[in-house]
Coordinates of N, CA and C in Angstrom, one line a residue:
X142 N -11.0 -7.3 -3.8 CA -11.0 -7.0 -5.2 C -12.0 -7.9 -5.8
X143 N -12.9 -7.4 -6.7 CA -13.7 -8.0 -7.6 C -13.3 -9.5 -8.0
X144 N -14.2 -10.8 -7.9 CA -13.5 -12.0 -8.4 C -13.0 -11.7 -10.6
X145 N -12.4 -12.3 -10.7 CA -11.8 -12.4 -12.0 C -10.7 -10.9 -12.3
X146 N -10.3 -10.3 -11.0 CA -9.5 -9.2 -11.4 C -8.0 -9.3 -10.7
X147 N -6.8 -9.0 -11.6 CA -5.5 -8.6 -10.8 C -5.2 -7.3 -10.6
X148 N -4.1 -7.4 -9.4 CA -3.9 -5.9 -9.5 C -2.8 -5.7 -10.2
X149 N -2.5 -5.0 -11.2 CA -1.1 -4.5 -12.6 C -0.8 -3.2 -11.8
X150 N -0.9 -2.9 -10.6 CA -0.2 -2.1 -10.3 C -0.8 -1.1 -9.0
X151 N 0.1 0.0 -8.5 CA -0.3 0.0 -6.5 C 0.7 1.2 -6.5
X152 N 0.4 1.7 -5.4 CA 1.1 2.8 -4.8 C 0.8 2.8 -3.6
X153 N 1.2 3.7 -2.4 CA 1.0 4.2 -1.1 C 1.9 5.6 -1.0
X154 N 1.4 5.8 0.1 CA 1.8 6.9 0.8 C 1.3 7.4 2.3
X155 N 2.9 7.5 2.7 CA 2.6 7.5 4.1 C 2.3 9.4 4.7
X156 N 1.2 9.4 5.3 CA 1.1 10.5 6.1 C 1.6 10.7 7.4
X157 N 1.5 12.0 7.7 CA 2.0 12.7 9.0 C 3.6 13.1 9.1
X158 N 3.6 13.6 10.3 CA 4.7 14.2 10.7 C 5.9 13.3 10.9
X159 N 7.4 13.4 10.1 CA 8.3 12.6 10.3 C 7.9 10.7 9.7
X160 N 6.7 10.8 8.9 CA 6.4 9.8 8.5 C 7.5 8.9 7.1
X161 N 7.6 8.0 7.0 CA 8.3 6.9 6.1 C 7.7 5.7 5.5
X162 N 7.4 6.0 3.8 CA 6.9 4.8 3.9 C 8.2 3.5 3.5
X163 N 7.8 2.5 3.9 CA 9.2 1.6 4.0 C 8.7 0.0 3.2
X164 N 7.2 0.5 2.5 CA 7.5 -0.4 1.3 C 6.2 -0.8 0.9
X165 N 5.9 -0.8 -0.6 CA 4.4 -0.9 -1.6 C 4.8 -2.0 -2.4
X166 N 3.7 -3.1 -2.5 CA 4.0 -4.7 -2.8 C 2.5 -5.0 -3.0
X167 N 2.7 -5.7 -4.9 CA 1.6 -6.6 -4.6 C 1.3 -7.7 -3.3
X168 N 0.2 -8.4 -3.3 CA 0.0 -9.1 -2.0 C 0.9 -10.6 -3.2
X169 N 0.9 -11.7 -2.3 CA 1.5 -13.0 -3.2 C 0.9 -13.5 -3.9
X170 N -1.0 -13.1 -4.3 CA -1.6 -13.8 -4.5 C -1.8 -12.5 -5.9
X171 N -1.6 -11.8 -5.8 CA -1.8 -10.9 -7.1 C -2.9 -10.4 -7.0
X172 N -3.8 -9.9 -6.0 CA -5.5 -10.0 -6.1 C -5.7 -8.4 -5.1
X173 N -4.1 -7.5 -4.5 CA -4.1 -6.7 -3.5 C -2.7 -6.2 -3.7
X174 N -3.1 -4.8 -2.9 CA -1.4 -4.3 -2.6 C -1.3 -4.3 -0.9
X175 N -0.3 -4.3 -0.4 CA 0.4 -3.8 0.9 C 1.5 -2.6 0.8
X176 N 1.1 -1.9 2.0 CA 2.2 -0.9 1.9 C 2.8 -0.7 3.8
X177 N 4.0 -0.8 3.9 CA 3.9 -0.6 5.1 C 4.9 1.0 5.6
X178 N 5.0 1.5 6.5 CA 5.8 2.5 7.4 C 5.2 3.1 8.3
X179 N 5.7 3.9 8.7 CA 6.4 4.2 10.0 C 7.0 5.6 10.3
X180 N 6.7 6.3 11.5 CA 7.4 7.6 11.8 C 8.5 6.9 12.9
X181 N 9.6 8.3 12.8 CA 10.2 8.1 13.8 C 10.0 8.4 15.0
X182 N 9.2 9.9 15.5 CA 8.9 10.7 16.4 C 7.4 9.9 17.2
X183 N 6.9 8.9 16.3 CA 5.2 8.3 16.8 C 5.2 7.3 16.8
X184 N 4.1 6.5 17.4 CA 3.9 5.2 17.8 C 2.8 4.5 16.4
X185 N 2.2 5.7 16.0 CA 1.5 5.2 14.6 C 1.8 6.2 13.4
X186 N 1.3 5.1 12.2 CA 1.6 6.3 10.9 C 0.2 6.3 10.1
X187 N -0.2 7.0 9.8 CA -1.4 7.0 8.6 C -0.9 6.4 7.0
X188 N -1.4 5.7 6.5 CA -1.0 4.9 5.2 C -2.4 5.2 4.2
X189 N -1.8 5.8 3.0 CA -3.3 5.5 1.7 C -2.5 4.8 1.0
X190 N -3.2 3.7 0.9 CA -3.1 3.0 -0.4 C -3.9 3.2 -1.7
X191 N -3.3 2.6 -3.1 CA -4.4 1.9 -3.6 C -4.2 1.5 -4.6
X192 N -4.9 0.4 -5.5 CA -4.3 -0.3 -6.4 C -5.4 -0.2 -7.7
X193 N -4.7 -0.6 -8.8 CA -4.6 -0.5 -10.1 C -5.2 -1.9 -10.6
X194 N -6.8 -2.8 -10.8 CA -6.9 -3.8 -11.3 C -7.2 -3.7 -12.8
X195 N -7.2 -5.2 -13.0 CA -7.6 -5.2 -14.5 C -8.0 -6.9 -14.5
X196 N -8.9 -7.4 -15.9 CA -9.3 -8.1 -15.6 C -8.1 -9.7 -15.8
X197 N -8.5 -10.9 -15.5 CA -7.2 -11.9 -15.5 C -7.4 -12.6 -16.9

């Protein structure tokens, strides 16, 4: 993220078959999102994130 910017906000979404997303979180530092999940049928999942800055 650009210096002098937070993020006010984030989403994800998990792709594929039998996929779960199991959770969208600013980072601690306010500057990022994380999003994590998970299928049940696969060993990987596809994840889009993305977040919402503005300046601090």
């Amino acid at each position: 993220m650009p210096s002098g910017k937070v993020a006010v906000g984030g989403g994800a979404e998990a792709q594929g078959n039998d996929a779960v997303l199991a959770g969208s979180f600013p980072t601690d530092d306010g500057r990022g999102w994380v999003a994590l999940g998970r299928q049940n049928a696969y060993s990987t999942v596809g994840i889009s994130v993305y977040v919402i800055c503005a300046n601090a």
